[in-house]
PDB file of C-alpha atoms in Angstrom:
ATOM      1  CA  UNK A   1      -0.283  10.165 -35.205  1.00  0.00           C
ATOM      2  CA  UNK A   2       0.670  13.702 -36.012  1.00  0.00           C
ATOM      3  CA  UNK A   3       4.069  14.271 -34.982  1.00  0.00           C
ATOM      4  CA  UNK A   4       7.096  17.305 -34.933  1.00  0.00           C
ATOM      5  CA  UNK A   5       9.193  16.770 -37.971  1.00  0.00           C
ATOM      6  CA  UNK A   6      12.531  15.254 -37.995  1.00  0.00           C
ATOM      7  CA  UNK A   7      10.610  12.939 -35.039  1.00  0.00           C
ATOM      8  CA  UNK A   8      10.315   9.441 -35.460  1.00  0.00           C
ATOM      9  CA  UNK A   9       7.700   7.607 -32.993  1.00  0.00           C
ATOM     10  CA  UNK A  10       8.122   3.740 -32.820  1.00  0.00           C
ATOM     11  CA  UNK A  11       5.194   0.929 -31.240  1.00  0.00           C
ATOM     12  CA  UNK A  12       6.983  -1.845 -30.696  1.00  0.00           C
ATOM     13  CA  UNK A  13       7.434  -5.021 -28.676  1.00  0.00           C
ATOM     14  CA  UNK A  14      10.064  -5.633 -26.416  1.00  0.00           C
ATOM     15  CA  UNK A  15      12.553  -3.535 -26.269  1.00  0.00           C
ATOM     16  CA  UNK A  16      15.453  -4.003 -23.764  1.00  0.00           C
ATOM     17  CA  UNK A  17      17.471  -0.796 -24.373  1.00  0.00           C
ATOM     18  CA  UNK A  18      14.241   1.362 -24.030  1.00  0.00           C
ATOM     19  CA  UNK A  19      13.477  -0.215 -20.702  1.00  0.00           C
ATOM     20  CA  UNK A  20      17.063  -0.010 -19.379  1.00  0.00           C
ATOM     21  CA  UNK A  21      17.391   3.875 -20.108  1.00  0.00           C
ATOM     22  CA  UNK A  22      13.876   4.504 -18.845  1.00  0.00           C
ATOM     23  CA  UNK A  23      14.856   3.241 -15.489  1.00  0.00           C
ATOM     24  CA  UNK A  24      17.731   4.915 -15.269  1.00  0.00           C
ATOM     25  CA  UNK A  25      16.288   8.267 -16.241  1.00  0.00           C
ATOM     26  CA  UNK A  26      13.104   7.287 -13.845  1.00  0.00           C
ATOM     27  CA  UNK A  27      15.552   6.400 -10.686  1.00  0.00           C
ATOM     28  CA  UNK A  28      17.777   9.335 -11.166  1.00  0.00           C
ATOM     29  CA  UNK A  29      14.247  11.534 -11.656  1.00  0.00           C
ATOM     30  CA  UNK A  30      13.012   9.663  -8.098  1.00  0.00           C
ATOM     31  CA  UNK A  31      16.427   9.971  -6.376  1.00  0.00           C
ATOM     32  CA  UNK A  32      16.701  13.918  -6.656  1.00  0.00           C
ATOM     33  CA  UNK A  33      12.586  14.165  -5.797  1.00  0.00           C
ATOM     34  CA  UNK A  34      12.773  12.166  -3.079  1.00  0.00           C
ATOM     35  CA  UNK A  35      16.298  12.424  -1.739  1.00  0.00           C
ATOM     36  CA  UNK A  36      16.664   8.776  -1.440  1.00  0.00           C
ATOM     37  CA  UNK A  37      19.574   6.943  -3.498  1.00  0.00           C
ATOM     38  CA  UNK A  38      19.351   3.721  -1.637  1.00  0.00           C
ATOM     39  CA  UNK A  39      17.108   1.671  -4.318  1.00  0.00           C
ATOM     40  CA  UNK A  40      18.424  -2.077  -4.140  1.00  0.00           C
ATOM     41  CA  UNK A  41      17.090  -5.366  -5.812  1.00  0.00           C
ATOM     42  CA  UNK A  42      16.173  -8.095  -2.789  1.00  0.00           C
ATOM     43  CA  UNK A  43      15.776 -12.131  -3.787  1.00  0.00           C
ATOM     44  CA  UNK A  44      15.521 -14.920  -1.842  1.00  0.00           C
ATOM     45  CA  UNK A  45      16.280 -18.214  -3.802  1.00  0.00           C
ATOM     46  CA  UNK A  46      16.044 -22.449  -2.629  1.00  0.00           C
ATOM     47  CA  UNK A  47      17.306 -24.652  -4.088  1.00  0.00           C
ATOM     48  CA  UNK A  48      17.148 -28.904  -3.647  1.00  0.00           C
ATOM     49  CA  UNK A  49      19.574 -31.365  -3.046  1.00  0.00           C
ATOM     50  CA  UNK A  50      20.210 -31.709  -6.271  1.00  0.00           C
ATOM     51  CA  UNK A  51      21.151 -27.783  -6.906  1.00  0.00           C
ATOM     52  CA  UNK A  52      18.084 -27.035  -9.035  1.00  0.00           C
ATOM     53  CA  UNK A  53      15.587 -23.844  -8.414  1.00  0.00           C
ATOM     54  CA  UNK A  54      12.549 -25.002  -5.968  1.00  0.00           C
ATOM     55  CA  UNK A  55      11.173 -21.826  -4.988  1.00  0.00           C
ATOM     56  CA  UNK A  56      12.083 -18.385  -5.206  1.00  0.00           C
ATOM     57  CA  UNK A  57      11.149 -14.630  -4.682  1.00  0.00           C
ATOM     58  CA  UNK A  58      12.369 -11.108  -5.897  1.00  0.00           C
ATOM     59  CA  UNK A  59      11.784  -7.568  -4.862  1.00  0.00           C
ATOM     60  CA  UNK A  60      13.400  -4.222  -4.284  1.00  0.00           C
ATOM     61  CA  UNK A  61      13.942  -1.777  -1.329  1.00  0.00           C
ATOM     62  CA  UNK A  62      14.257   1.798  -1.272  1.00  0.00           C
ATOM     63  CA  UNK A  63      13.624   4.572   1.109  1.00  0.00           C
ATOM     64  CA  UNK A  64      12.926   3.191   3.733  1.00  0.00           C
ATOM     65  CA  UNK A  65      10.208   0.713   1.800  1.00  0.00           C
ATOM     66  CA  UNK A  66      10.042  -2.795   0.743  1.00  0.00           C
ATOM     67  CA  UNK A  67       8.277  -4.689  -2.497  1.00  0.00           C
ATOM     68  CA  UNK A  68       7.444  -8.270  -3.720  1.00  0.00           C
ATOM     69  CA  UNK A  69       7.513  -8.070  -7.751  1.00  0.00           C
ATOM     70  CA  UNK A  70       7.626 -12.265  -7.849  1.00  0.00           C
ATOM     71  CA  UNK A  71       7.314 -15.353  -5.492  1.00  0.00           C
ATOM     72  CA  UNK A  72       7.197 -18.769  -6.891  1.00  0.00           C
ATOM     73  CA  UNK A  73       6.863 -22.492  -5.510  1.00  0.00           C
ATOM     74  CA  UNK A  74       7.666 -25.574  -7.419  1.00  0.00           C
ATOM     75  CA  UNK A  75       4.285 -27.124  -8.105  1.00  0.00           C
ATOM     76  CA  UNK A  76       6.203 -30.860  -6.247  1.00  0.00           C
ATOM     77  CA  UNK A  77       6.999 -28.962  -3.309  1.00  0.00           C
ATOM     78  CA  UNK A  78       3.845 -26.312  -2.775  1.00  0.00           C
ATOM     79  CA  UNK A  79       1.842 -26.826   0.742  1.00  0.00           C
ATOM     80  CA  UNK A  80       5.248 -27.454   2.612  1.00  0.00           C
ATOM     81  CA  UNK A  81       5.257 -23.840   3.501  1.00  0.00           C
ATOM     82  CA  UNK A  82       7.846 -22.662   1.248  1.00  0.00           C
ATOM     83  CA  UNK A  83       5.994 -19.447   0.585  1.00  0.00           C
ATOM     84  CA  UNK A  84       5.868 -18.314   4.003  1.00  0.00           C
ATOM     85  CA  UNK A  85       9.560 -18.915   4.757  1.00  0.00           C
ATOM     86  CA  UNK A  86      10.378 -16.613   1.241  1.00  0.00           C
ATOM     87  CA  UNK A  87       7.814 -14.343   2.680  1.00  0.00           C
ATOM     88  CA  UNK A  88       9.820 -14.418   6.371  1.00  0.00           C
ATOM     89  CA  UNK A  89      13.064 -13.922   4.397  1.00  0.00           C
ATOM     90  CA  UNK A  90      12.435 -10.950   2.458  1.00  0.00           C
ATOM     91  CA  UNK A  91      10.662  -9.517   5.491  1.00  0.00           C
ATOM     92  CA  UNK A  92      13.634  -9.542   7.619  1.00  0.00           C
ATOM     93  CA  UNK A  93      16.436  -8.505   4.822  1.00  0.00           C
ATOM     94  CA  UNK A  94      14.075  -5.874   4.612  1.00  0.00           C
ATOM     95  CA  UNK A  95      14.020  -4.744   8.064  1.00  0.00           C
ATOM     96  CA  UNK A  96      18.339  -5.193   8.222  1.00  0.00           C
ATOM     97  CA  UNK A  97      17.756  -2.857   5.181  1.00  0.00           C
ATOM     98  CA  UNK A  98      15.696  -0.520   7.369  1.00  0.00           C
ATOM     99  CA  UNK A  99      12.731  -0.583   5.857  1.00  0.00           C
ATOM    100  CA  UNK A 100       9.457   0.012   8.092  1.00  0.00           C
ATOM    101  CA  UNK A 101       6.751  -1.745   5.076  1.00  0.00           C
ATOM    102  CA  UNK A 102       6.786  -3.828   2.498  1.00  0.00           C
ATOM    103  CA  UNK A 103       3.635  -4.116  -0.398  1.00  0.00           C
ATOM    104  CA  UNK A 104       2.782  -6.813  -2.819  1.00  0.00           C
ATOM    105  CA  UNK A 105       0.113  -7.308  -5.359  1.00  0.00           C
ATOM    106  CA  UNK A 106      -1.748 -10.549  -6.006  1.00  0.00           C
ATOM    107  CA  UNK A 107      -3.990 -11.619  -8.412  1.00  0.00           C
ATOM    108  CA  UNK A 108      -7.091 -13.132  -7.129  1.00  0.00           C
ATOM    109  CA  UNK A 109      -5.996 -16.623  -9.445  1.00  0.00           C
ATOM    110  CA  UNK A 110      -2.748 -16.281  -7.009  1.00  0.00           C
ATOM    111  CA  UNK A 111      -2.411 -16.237  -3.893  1.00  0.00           C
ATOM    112  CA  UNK A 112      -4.233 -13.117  -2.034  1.00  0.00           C
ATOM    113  CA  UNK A 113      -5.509 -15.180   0.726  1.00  0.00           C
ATOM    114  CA  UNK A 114      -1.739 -15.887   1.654  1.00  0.00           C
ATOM    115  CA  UNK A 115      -0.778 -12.672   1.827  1.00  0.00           C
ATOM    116  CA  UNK A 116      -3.660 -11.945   4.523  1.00  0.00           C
ATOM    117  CA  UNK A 117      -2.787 -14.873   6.566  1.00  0.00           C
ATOM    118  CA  UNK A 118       0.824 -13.388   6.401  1.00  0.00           C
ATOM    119  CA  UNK A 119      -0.827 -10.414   8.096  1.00  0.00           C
ATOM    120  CA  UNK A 120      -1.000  -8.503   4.745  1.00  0.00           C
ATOM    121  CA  UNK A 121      -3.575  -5.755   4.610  1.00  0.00           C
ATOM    122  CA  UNK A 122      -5.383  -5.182   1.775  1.00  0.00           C
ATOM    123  CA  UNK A 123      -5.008  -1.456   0.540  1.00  0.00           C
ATOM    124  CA  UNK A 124      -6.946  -2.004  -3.405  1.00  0.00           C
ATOM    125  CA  UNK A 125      -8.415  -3.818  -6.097  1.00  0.00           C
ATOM    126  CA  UNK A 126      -8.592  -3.497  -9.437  1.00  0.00           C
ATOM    127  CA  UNK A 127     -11.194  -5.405 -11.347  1.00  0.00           C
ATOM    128  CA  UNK A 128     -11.376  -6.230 -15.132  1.00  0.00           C
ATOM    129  CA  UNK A 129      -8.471  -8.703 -15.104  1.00  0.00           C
ATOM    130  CA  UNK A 130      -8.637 -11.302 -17.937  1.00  0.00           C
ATOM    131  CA  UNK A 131     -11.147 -14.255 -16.470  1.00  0.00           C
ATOM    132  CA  UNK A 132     -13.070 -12.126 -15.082  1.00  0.00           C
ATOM    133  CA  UNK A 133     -10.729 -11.852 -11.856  1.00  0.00           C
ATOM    134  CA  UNK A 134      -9.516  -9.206  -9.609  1.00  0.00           C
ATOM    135  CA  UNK A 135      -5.831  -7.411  -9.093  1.00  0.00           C
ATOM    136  CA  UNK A 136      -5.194  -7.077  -5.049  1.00  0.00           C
ATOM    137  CA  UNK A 137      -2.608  -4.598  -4.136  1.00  0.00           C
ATOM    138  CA  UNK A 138      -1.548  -5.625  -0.093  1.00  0.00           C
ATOM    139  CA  UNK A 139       0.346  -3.634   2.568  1.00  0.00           C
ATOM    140  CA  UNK A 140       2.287  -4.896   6.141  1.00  0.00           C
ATOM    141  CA  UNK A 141       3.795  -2.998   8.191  1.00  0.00           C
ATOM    142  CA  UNK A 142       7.518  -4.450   9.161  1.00  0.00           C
ATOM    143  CA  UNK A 143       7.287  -2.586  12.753  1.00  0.00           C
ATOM    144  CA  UNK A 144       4.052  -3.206  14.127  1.00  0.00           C
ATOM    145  CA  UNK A 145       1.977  -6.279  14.682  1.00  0.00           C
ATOM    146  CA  UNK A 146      -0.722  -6.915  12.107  1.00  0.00           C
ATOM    147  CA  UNK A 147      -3.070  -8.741  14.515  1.00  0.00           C
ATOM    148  CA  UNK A 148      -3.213  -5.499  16.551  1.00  0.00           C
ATOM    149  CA  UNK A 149      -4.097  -2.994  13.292  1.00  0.00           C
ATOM    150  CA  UNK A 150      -7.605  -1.906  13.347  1.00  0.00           C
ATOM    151  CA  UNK A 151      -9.290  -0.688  10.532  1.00  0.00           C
ATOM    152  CA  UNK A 152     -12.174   2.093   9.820  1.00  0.00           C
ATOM    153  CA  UNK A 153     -14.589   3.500   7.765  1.00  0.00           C
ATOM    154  CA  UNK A 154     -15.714   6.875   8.446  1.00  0.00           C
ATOM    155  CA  UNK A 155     -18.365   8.497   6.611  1.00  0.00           C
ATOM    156  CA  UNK A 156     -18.218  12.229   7.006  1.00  0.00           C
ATOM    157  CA  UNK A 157     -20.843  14.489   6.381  1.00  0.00           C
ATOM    158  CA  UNK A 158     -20.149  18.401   5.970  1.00  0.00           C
ATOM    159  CA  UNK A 159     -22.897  20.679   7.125  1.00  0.00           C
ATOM    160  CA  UNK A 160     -24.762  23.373   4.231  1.00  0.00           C
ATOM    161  CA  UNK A 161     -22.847  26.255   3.848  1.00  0.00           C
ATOM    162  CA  UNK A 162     -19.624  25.438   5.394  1.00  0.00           C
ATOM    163  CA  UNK A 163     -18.750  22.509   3.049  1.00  0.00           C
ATOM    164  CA  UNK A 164     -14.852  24.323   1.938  1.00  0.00           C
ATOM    165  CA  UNK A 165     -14.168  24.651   5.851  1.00  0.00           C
ATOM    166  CA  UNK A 166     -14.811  20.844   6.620  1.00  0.00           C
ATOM    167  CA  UNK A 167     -12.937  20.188   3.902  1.00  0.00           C
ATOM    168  CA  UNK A 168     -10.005  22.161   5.084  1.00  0.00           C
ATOM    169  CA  UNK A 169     -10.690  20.536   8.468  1.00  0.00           C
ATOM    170  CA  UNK A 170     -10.293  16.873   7.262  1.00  0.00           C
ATOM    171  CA  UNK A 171      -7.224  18.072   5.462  1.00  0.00           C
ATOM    172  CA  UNK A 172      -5.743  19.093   8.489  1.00  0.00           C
ATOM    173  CA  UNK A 173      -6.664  16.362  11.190  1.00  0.00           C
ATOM    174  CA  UNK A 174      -6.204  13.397   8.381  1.00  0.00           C
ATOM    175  CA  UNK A 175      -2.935  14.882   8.213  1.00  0.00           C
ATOM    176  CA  UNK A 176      -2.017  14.408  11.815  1.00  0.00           C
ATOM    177  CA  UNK A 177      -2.896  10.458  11.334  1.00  0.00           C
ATOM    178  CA  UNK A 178       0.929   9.147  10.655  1.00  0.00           C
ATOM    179  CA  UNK A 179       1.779  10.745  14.575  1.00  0.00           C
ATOM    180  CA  UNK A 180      -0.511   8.301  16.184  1.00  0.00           C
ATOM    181  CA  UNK A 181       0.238   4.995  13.739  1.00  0.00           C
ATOM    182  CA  UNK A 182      -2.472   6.084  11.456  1.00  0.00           C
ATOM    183  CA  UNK A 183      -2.181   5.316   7.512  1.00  0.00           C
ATOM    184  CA  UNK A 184      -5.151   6.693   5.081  1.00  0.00           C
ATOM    185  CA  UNK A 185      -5.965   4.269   2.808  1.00  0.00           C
ATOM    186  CA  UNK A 186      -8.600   6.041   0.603  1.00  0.00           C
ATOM    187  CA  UNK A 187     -10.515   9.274   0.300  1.00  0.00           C
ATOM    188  CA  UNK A 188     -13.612   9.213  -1.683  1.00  0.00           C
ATOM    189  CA  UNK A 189     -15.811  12.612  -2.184  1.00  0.00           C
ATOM    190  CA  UNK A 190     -19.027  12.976  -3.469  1.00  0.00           C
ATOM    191  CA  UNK A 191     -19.875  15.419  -6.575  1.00  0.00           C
ATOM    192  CA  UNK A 192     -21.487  17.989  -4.562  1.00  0.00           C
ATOM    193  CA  UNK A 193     -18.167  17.877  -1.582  1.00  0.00           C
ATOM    194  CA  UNK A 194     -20.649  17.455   1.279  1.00  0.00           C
ATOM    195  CA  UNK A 195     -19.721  13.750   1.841  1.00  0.00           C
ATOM    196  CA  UNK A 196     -16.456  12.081   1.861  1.00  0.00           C
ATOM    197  CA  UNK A 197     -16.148   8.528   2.917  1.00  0.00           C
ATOM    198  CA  UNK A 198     -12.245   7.807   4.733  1.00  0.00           C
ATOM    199  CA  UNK A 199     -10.612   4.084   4.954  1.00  0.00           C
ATOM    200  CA  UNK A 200      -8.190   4.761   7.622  1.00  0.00           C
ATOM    201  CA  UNK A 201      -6.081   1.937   9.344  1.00  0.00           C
ATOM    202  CA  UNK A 202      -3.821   2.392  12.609  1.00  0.00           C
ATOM    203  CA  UNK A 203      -1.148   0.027  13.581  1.00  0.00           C
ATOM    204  CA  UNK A 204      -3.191  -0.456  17.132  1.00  0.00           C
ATOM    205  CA  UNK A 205      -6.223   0.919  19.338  1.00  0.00           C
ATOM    206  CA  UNK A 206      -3.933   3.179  21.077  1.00  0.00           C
ATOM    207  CA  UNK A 207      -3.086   4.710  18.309  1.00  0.00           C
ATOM    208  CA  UNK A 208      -6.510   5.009  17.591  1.00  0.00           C
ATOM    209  CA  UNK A 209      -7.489   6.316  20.861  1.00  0.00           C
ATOM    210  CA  UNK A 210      -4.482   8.985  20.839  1.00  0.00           C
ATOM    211  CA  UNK A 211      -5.548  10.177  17.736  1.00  0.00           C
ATOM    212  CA  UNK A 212      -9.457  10.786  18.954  1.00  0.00           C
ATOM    213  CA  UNK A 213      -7.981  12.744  21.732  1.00  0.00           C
ATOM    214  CA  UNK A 214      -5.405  14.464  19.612  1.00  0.00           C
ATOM    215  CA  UNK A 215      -5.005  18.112  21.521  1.00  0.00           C
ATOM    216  CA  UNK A 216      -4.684  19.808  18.018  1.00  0.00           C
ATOM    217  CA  UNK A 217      -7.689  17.683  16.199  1.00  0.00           C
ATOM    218  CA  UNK A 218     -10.053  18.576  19.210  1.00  0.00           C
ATOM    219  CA  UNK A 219      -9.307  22.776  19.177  1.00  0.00           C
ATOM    220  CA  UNK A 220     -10.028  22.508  15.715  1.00  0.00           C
ATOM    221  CA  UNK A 221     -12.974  20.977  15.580  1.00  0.00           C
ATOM    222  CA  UNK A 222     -14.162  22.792  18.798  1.00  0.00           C
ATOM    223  CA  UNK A 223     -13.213  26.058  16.725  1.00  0.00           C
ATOM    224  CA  UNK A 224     -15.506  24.872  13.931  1.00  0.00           C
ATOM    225  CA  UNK A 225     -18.511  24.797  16.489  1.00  0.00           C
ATOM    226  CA  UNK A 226     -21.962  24.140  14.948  1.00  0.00           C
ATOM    227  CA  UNK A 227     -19.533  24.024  11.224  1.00  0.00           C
ATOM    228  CA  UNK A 228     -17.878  20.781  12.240  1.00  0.00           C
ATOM    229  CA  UNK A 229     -18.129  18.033  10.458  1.00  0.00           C
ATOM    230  CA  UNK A 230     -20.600  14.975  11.571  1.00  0.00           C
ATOM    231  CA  UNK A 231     -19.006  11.539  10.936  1.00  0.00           C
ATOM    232  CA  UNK A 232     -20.325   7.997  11.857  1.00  0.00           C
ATOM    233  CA  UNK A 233     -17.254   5.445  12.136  1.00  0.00           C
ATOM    234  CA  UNK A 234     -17.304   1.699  11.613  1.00  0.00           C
ATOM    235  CA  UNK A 235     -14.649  -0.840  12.895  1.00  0.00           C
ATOM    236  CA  UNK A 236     -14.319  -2.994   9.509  1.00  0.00           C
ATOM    237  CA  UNK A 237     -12.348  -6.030   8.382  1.00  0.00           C
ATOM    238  CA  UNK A 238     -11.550  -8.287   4.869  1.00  0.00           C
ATOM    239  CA  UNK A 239     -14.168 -10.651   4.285  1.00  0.00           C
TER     240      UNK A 239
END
């Protein structure tokens, strides 16, 4: 690789000095984008009666959001529910923290089905894991109840000749989503722009129902007239 003189470029292994300055560049870089300096490590640790490590789980917290990086069970002492008290731990240092979320990713050799029984939505996948398995990337909300969230797909169709103006439409009423509880998960467009298919979850129904009868989302659509967008919705779930 062709590179400036006087430059020396290095692939190596592990290298612990590298990693430690490149998260303290990266944090300071996040701190001043974001205005939030409160980034924190989180771990919950058990240990038996005879001191040693039986189960344990460690994270991080900033802004106002949560993570999982690790949780582990002793193999002796997995199906005793260990996982779900680590789980209930983190979750409510979290919230003392004041966090309103918290996201985890599983691989599908792990434990994804846990997470959704711990009312974990799932937000992606990535395939092409080693095995032929599958990288899940969850979501919960630390304020809501998960049993209440509904999720949709919408698929949107934008009528010939006014294809830039429903587009600019959905930019503006997606954006009014987070005011009624709303979260969207993905936005997928077709090559052409005249179809766009939305994942959207709300916390509840009401939310849901506030946002359909959103003041703001129905004069803009009204002022689109025969140019608004036609969408077909379906109520969906993990299966």
């Amino acid at each position: 690789m062709t590179v400036a003189e006087g430059v020396n470029l290095q692939v190596l292994g592990k290298d612990e000095e590298l990693a430690a300055r490149l998260d303290a560049e990266l944090t300071s870089f996040n701190q001043r984008a974001t205005g939030a300096t409160d980034e924190a490590a989180l771990s919950v640790r058990v240990t038996d009666a005879a001191g040693e490590l039986m189960a344990g789980l460690t994270g991080w917290s900033w802004g106002g959001c949560a993570g999982i990086n690790m949780v582990w069970v002793r193999a002796d002492r997995r199906g005793e529910g260990w996982g779900g008290r680590l789980l209930a731990a983190a979750e409510q240092e979290a919230r003392r923290r004041g966090c309103t979320e918290v996201s985890v990713a599983s691989f599908s050799f792990q434990a994804p089905g846990f997470y959704r029984r711990h009312g974990y939505l799932d937000t992606g996948r990535r395939e092409g894991i080693p095995g032929g398995h599958v990288d899940h990337q969850f979501w919960k909300s630390l304020v809501s109840d998960p049993a209440a969230a509904v999720r949709l797909v919408a698929l949107v169709e934008l009528p010939d000749g006014a294809v830039e103006a429903g587009q600019r439409y959905e930019d503006t009423v997606l954006a009014l989503l987070p005011r009624h509880g709303g979260r969207l998960e993905r936005r997928l467009r077709t090559g052409d722009g005249g179809t766009e298919v939305h994942v959207i979850r709300f916390d509840t129904r009401a939310g849901y129902e506030t946002y359909l009868a959103d003041p703001e989302r129905i004069a803009l659509r009204l002022a689109l007239g025969e140019a608004a967008p036609q969408t077909r919705v379906l109520e969906v779930h993990e299966v």
